[in-house]
Amino acid sequence: MSTQLVIGCDAAMRAVVAAVEHARELGVKINVAVVDSGGNLAGFLRMPGAFLQSIDIAIDKAYTAAGFGFSTRDWMKVIGHDEGMKLGFSARPRLVVFGGGLPIRVDGQLIGGIGVSGASEEQDEACADAGLAAIGAVR
């Protein structure tokens, strides 16, 4: 039997705190979520004044990135011009196809995902990258 690694609560909290700190440096307000490799919420922070609707978007970005193992920004590249995939995937609940969600890998193994919502795609992704850096993880 093989064991699947998941992100722990301590690392999840370090990642969300680092993402919020980066958002402060950028002058934006965000929601940030970390999920484990099974898509279960492991950590979450909401900055006062961040969009309420972005709470679920941040969680869903993390869920999408953890579930598929690549950046949410890359979804349209994967789908390309396949209309069936566009229609099929757009009907899936919780799937996010724009930037701000990144997979979390340690030693080459997918252990979770981080999702940020509330600013531009580029700023959300930069905050997510800061979260990864804080725990020594890569996409």
JSON list of C-alpha atoms in Angstrom, two decimals:
[
{"chain": "A", "resi": 1, "resn": "MET", "atom": "CA", "xyz": [0.00, 0.00, 0.00]},
{"chain": "A", "resi": 2, "resn": "SER", "atom": "CA", "xyz": [1.36, 3.44, -0.89]},
{"chain": "A", "resi": 3, "resn": "THR", "atom": "CA", "xyz": [0.95, 6.49, 1.29]},
{"chain": "A", "resi": 4, "resn": "GLN", "atom": "CA", "xyz": [-0.14, 9.81, -0.12]},
{"chain": "A", "resi": 5, "resn": "LEU", "atom": "CA", "xyz": [1.47, 12.82, 1.50]},
{"chain": "A", "resi": 6, "resn": "VAL", "atom": "CA", "xyz": [-0.65, 15.83, 2.36]},
{"chain": "A", "resi": 7, "resn": "ILE", "atom": "CA", "xyz": [0.21, 19.31, 3.54]},
{"chain": "A", "resi": 8, "resn": "GLY", "atom": "CA", "xyz": [0.09, 19.67, 7.32]},
{"chain": "A", "resi": 9, "resn": "CYS", "atom": "CA", "xyz": [-1.76, 22.36, 9.23]},
{"chain": "A", "resi": 10, "resn": "ASP", "atom": "CA", "xyz": [1.43, 24.15, 10.32]},
{"chain": "A", "resi": 11, "resn": "ALA", "atom": "CA", "xyz": [2.71, 24.47, 6.75]},
{"chain": "A", "resi": 12, "resn": "ALA", "atom": "CA", "xyz": [-0.75, 25.50, 5.54]},
{"chain": "A", "resi": 13, "resn": "MET", "atom": "CA", "xyz": [-0.88, 28.32, 8.07]},
{"chain": "A", "resi": 14, "resn": "ARG", "atom": "CA", "xyz": [2.64, 29.51, 7.20]},
{"chain": "A", "resi": 15, "resn": "ALA", "atom": "CA", "xyz": [1.63, 29.60, 3.54]},
{"chain": "A", "resi": 16, "resn": "VAL", "atom": "CA", "xyz": [-1.56, 31.61, 4.07]},
{"chain": "A", "resi": 17, "resn": "VAL", "atom": "CA", "xyz": [0.21, 34.08, 6.38]},
{"chain": "A", "resi": 18, "resn": "ALA", "atom": "CA", "xyz": [2.98, 34.60, 3.80]},
{"chain": "A", "resi": 19, "resn": "ALA", "atom": "CA", "xyz": [0.41, 35.17, 1.05]},
{"chain": "A", "resi": 20, "resn": "VAL", "atom": "CA", "xyz": [-1.34, 37.81, 3.17]},
{"chain": "A", "resi": 21, "resn": "GLU", "atom": "CA", "xyz": [1.96, 39.50, 4.00]},
{"chain": "A", "resi": 22, "resn": "HIS", "atom": "CA", "xyz": [2.74, 39.71, 0.28]},
{"chain": "A", "resi": 23, "resn": "ALA", "atom": "CA", "xyz": [-0.72, 41.13, -0.40]},
{"chain": "A", "resi": 24, "resn": "ARG", "atom": "CA", "xyz": [-0.04, 43.86, 2.16]},
{"chain": "A", "resi": 25, "resn": "GLU", "atom": "CA", "xyz": [3.20, 44.73, 0.33]},
{"chain": "A", "resi": 26, "resn": "LEU", "atom": "CA", "xyz": [1.21, 44.96, -2.92]},
{"chain": "A", "resi": 27, "resn": "GLY", "atom": "CA", "xyz": [-1.51, 47.04, -1.27]},
{"chain": "A", "resi": 28, "resn": "VAL", "atom": "CA", "xyz": [-4.30, 44.58, -2.07]},
{"chain": "A", "resi": 29, "resn": "LYS", "atom": "CA", "xyz": [-6.84, 42.67, 0.04]},
{"chain": "A", "resi": 30, "resn": "ILE", "atom": "CA", "xyz": [-7.18, 38.95, -0.53]},
{"chain": "A", "resi": 31, "resn": "ASN", "atom": "CA", "xyz": [-8.67, 35.70, 0.64]},
{"chain": "A", "resi": 32, "resn": "VAL", "atom": "CA", "xyz": [-6.25, 32.77, 0.63]},
{"chain": "A", "resi": 33, "resn": "ALA", "atom": "CA", "xyz": [-6.89, 29.08, 1.04]},
{"chain": "A", "resi": 34, "resn": "VAL", "atom": "CA", "xyz": [-4.75, 25.96, 1.22]},
{"chain": "A", "resi": 35, "resn": "VAL", "atom": "CA", "xyz": [-6.16, 22.50, 0.63]},
{"chain": "A", "resi": 36, "resn": "ASP", "atom": "CA", "xyz": [-4.50, 19.13, 1.01]},
{"chain": "A", "resi": 37, "resn": "SER", "atom": "CA", "xyz": [-4.03, 16.70, -1.86]},
{"chain": "A", "resi": 38, "resn": "GLY", "atom": "CA", "xyz": [-7.55, 15.36, -1.27]},
{"chain": "A", "resi": 39, "resn": "GLY", "atom": "CA", "xyz": [-9.06, 18.84, -1.69]},
{"chain": "A", "resi": 40, "resn": "ASN", "atom": "CA", "xyz": [-9.83, 19.27, 2.01]},
{"chain": "A", "resi": 41, "resn": "LEU", "atom": "CA", "xyz": [-9.44, 22.75, 3.44]},
{"chain": "A", "resi": 42, "resn": "ALA", "atom": "CA", "xyz": [-6.27, 22.91, 5.56]},
{"chain": "A", "resi": 43, "resn": "GLY", "atom": "CA", "xyz": [-5.86, 26.68, 6.07]},
{"chain": "A", "resi": 44, "resn": "PHE", "atom": "CA", "xyz": [-7.66, 29.90, 5.25]},
{"chain": "A", "resi": 45, "resn": "LEU", "atom": "CA", "xyz": [-7.26, 33.64, 5.91]},
{"chain": "A", "resi": 46, "resn": "ARG", "atom": "CA", "xyz": [-9.42, 36.56, 4.87]},
{"chain": "A", "resi": 47, "resn": "MET", "atom": "CA", "xyz": [-8.05, 40.09, 5.02]},
{"chain": "A", "resi": 48, "resn": "PRO", "atom": "CA", "xyz": [-10.57, 42.63, 6.32]},
{"chain": "A", "resi": 49, "resn": "GLY", "atom": "CA", "xyz": [-12.16, 44.32, 3.34]},
{"chain": "A", "resi": 50, "resn": "ALA", "atom": "CA", "xyz": [-11.43, 41.51, 0.88]},
{"chain": "A", "resi": 51, "resn": "PHE", "atom": "CA", "xyz": [-14.37, 40.65, -1.36]},
{"chain": "A", "resi": 52, "resn": "LEU", "atom": "CA", "xyz": [-16.80, 38.23, 0.27]},
{"chain": "A", "resi": 53, "resn": "GLN", "atom": "CA", "xyz": [-17.38, 36.45, -3.04]},
{"chain": "A", "resi": 54, "resn": "SER", "atom": "CA", "xyz": [-13.66, 35.76, -3.22]},
{"chain": "A", "resi": 55, "resn": "ILE", "atom": "CA", "xyz": [-13.81, 33.46, -0.19]},
{"chain": "A", "resi": 56, "resn": "ASP", "atom": "CA", "xyz": [-15.25, 30.58, -2.21]},
{"chain": "A", "resi": 57, "resn": "ILE", "atom": "CA", "xyz": [-13.21, 31.50, -5.27]},
{"chain": "A", "resi": 58, "resn": "ALA", "atom": "CA", "xyz": [-9.94, 31.21, -3.29]},
{"chain": "A", "resi": 59, "resn": "ILE", "atom": "CA", "xyz": [-10.99, 27.84, -1.89]},
{"chain": "A", "resi": 60, "resn": "ASP", "atom": "CA", "xyz": [-12.02, 26.61, -5.33]},
{"chain": "A", "resi": 61, "resn": "LYS", "atom": "CA", "xyz": [-8.76, 27.80, -6.91]},
{"chain": "A", "resi": 62, "resn": "ALA", "atom": "CA", "xyz": [-6.82, 25.77, -4.33]},
{"chain": "A", "resi": 63, "resn": "TYR", "atom": "CA", "xyz": [-9.11, 22.77, -4.91]},
{"chain": "A", "resi": 64, "resn": "THR", "atom": "CA", "xyz": [-8.67, 22.97, -8.70]},
{"chain": "A", "resi": 65, "resn": "ALA", "atom": "CA", "xyz": [-4.88, 23.27, -8.48]},
{"chain": "A", "resi": 66, "resn": "ALA", "atom": "CA", "xyz": [-4.61, 20.38, -6.02]},
{"chain": "A", "resi": 67, "resn": "GLY", "atom": "CA", "xyz": [-6.94, 18.19, -8.03]},
{"chain": "A", "resi": 68, "resn": "PHE", "atom": "CA", "xyz": [-5.19, 18.59, -11.36]},
{"chain": "A", "resi": 69, "resn": "GLY", "atom": "CA", "xyz": [-1.64, 19.46, -10.35]},
{"chain": "A", "resi": 70, "resn": "PHE", "atom": "CA", "xyz": [-1.16, 22.58, -12.42]},
{"chain": "A", "resi": 71, "resn": "SER", "atom": "CA", "xyz": [-1.86, 26.30, -12.19]},
{"chain": "A", "resi": 72, "resn": "THR", "atom": "CA", "xyz": [-5.45, 27.40, -12.65]},
{"chain": "A", "resi": 73, "resn": "ARG", "atom": "CA", "xyz": [-4.06, 29.96, -15.10]},
{"chain": "A", "resi": 74, "resn": "ASP", "atom": "CA", "xyz": [-3.06, 27.10, -17.41]},
{"chain": "A", "resi": 75, "resn": "TRP", "atom": "CA", "xyz": [-6.56, 25.67, -17.82]},
{"chain": "A", "resi": 76, "resn": "MET", "atom": "CA", "xyz": [-7.37, 27.47, -21.06]},
{"chain": "A", "resi": 77, "resn": "LYS", "atom": "CA", "xyz": [-4.05, 26.28, -22.55]},
{"chain": "A", "resi": 78, "resn": "VAL", "atom": "CA", "xyz": [-4.97, 22.70, -21.69]},
{"chain": "A", "resi": 79, "resn": "ILE", "atom": "CA", "xyz": [-8.48, 23.01, -23.12]},
{"chain": "A", "resi": 80, "resn": "GLY", "atom": "CA", "xyz": [-7.34, 24.85, -26.23]},
{"chain": "A", "resi": 81, "resn": "HIS", "atom": "CA", "xyz": [-9.98, 24.97, -28.95]},
{"chain": "A", "resi": 82, "resn": "ASP", "atom": "CA", "xyz": [-11.86, 21.87, -27.80]},
{"chain": "A", "resi": 83, "resn": "GLU", "atom": "CA", "xyz": [-15.43, 23.15, -27.47]},
{"chain": "A", "resi": 84, "resn": "GLY", "atom": "CA", "xyz": [-16.61, 19.95, -25.78]},
{"chain": "A", "resi": 85, "resn": "MET", "atom": "CA", "xyz": [-14.04, 20.37, -23.03]},
{"chain": "A", "resi": 86, "resn": "LYS", "atom": "CA", "xyz": [-14.92, 24.04, -22.62]},
{"chain": "A", "resi": 87, "resn": "LEU", "atom": "CA", "xyz": [-18.60, 23.23, -22.19]},
{"chain": "A", "resi": 88, "resn": "GLY", "atom": "CA", "xyz": [-18.03, 20.14, -20.07]},
{"chain": "A", "resi": 89, "resn": "PHE", "atom": "CA", "xyz": [-15.54, 21.62, -17.68]},
{"chain": "A", "resi": 90, "resn": "SER", "atom": "CA", "xyz": [-17.41, 24.92, -17.32]},
{"chain": "A", "resi": 91, "resn": "ALA", "atom": "CA", "xyz": [-20.36, 22.91, -15.98]},
{"chain": "A", "resi": 92, "resn": "ARG", "atom": "CA", "xyz": [-18.24, 21.37, -13.22]},
{"chain": "A", "resi": 93, "resn": "PRO", "atom": "CA", "xyz": [-18.74, 22.93, -9.80]},
{"chain": "A", "resi": 94, "resn": "ARG", "atom": "CA", "xyz": [-15.63, 24.29, -8.08]},
{"chain": "A", "resi": 95, "resn": "LEU", "atom": "CA", "xyz": [-13.47, 24.33, -11.23]},
{"chain": "A", "resi": 96, "resn": "VAL", "atom": "CA", "xyz": [-11.63, 27.64, -11.71]},
{"chain": "A", "resi": 97, "resn": "VAL", "atom": "CA", "xyz": [-9.97, 28.42, -15.05]},
{"chain": "A", "resi": 98, "resn": "PHE", "atom": "CA", "xyz": [-8.20, 31.71, -14.32]},
{"chain": "A", "resi": 99, "resn": "GLY", "atom": "CA", "xyz": [-5.05, 32.59, -12.40]},
{"chain": "A", "resi": 100, "resn": "GLY", "atom": "CA", "xyz": [-4.47, 32.48, -8.67]},
{"chain": "A", "resi": 101, "resn": "GLY", "atom": "CA", "xyz": [-4.45, 28.76, -7.88]},
{"chain": "A", "resi": 102, "resn": "LEU", "atom": "CA", "xyz": [-1.19, 26.82, -7.69]},
{"chain": "A", "resi": 103, "resn": "PRO", "atom": "CA", "xyz": [-0.38, 23.21, -6.87]},
{"chain": "A", "resi": 104, "resn": "ILE", "atom": "CA", "xyz": [1.92, 22.57, -3.91]},
{"chain": "A", "resi": 105, "resn": "ARG", "atom": "CA", "xyz": [4.70, 20.03, -4.44]},
{"chain": "A", "resi": 106, "resn": "VAL", "atom": "CA", "xyz": [7.39, 18.84, -2.07]},
{"chain": "A", "resi": 107, "resn": "ASP", "atom": "CA", "xyz": [10.08, 16.44, -3.29]},
{"chain": "A", "resi": 108, "resn": "GLY", "atom": "CA", "xyz": [8.16, 16.05, -6.54]},
{"chain": "A", "resi": 109, "resn": "GLN", "atom": "CA", "xyz": [4.96, 14.92, -4.83]},
{"chain": "A", "resi": 110, "resn": "LEU", "atom": "CA", "xyz": [1.70, 16.84, -5.04]},
{"chain": "A", "resi": 111, "resn": "ILE", "atom": "CA", "xyz": [0.63, 17.55, -1.45]},
{"chain": "A", "resi": 112, "resn": "GLY", "atom": "CA", "xyz": [-2.02, 20.24, -1.93]},
{"chain": "A", "resi": 113, "resn": "GLY", "atom": "CA", "xyz": [-2.97, 23.51, -3.55]},
{"chain": "A", "resi": 114, "resn": "ILE", "atom": "CA", "xyz": [-3.05, 27.19, -2.67]},
{"chain": "A", "resi": 115, "resn": "GLY", "atom": "CA", "xyz": [-5.64, 29.62, -3.98]},
{"chain": "A", "resi": 116, "resn": "VAL", "atom": "CA", "xyz": [-5.75, 33.39, -3.74]},
{"chain": "A", "resi": 117, "resn": "SER", "atom": "CA", "xyz": [-8.60, 35.68, -4.79]},
{"chain": "A", "resi": 118, "resn": "GLY", "atom": "CA", "xyz": [-9.33, 39.36, -4.44]},
{"chain": "A", "resi": 119, "resn": "ALA", "atom": "CA", "xyz": [-6.81, 41.16, -6.63]},
{"chain": "A", "resi": 120, "resn": "SER", "atom": "CA", "xyz": [-5.72, 40.82, -10.28]},
{"chain": "A", "resi": 121, "resn": "GLU", "atom": "CA", "xyz": [-4.75, 37.40, -11.61]},
{"chain": "A", "resi": 122, "resn": "GLU", "atom": "CA", "xyz": [-1.08, 38.41, -11.55]},
{"chain": "A", "resi": 123, "resn": "GLN", "atom": "CA", "xyz": [-1.28, 39.72, -7.97]},
{"chain": "A", "resi": 124, "resn": "ASP", "atom": "CA", "xyz": [-3.24, 36.68, -6.79]},
{"chain": "A", "resi": 125, "resn": "GLU", "atom": "CA", "xyz": [-0.64, 34.38, -8.30]},
{"chain": "A", "resi": 126, "resn": "ALA", "atom": "CA", "xyz": [2.25, 36.40, -6.82]},
{"chain": "A", "resi": 127, "resn": "CYS", "atom": "CA", "xyz": [0.66, 36.04, -3.37]},
{"chain": "A", "resi": 128, "resn": "ALA", "atom": "CA", "xyz": [0.23, 32.30, -3.94]},
{"chain": "A", "resi": 129, "resn": "ASP", "atom": "CA", "xyz": [3.90, 32.07, -4.97]},
{"chain": "A", "resi": 130, "resn": "ALA", "atom": "CA", "xyz": [4.85, 33.82, -1.72]},
{"chain": "A", "resi": 131, "resn": "GLY", "atom": "CA", "xyz": [2.90, 31.17, 0.16]},
{"chain": "A", "resi": 132, "resn": "LEU", "atom": "CA", "xyz": [4.78, 28.41, -1.63]},
{"chain": "A", "resi": 133, "resn": "ALA", "atom": "CA", "xyz": [8.14, 30.06, -0.94]},
{"chain": "A", "resi": 134, "resn": "ALA", "atom": "CA", "xyz": [7.35, 30.31, 2.78]},
{"chain": "A", "resi": 135, "resn": "ILE", "atom": "CA", "xyz": [7.11, 26.53, 3.06]},
{"chain": "A", "resi": 136, "resn": "GLY", "atom": "CA", "xyz": [9.87, 25.63, 0.62]},
{"chain": "A", "resi": 137, "resn": "ALA", "atom": "CA", "xyz": [7.41, 24.19, -1.89]},
{"chain": "A", "resi": 138, "resn": "VAL", "atom": "CA", "xyz": [7.27, 24.41, -5.66]},
{"chain": "A", "resi": 139, "resn": "ARG", "atom": "CA", "xyz": [4.40, 24.36, -8.16]}
]
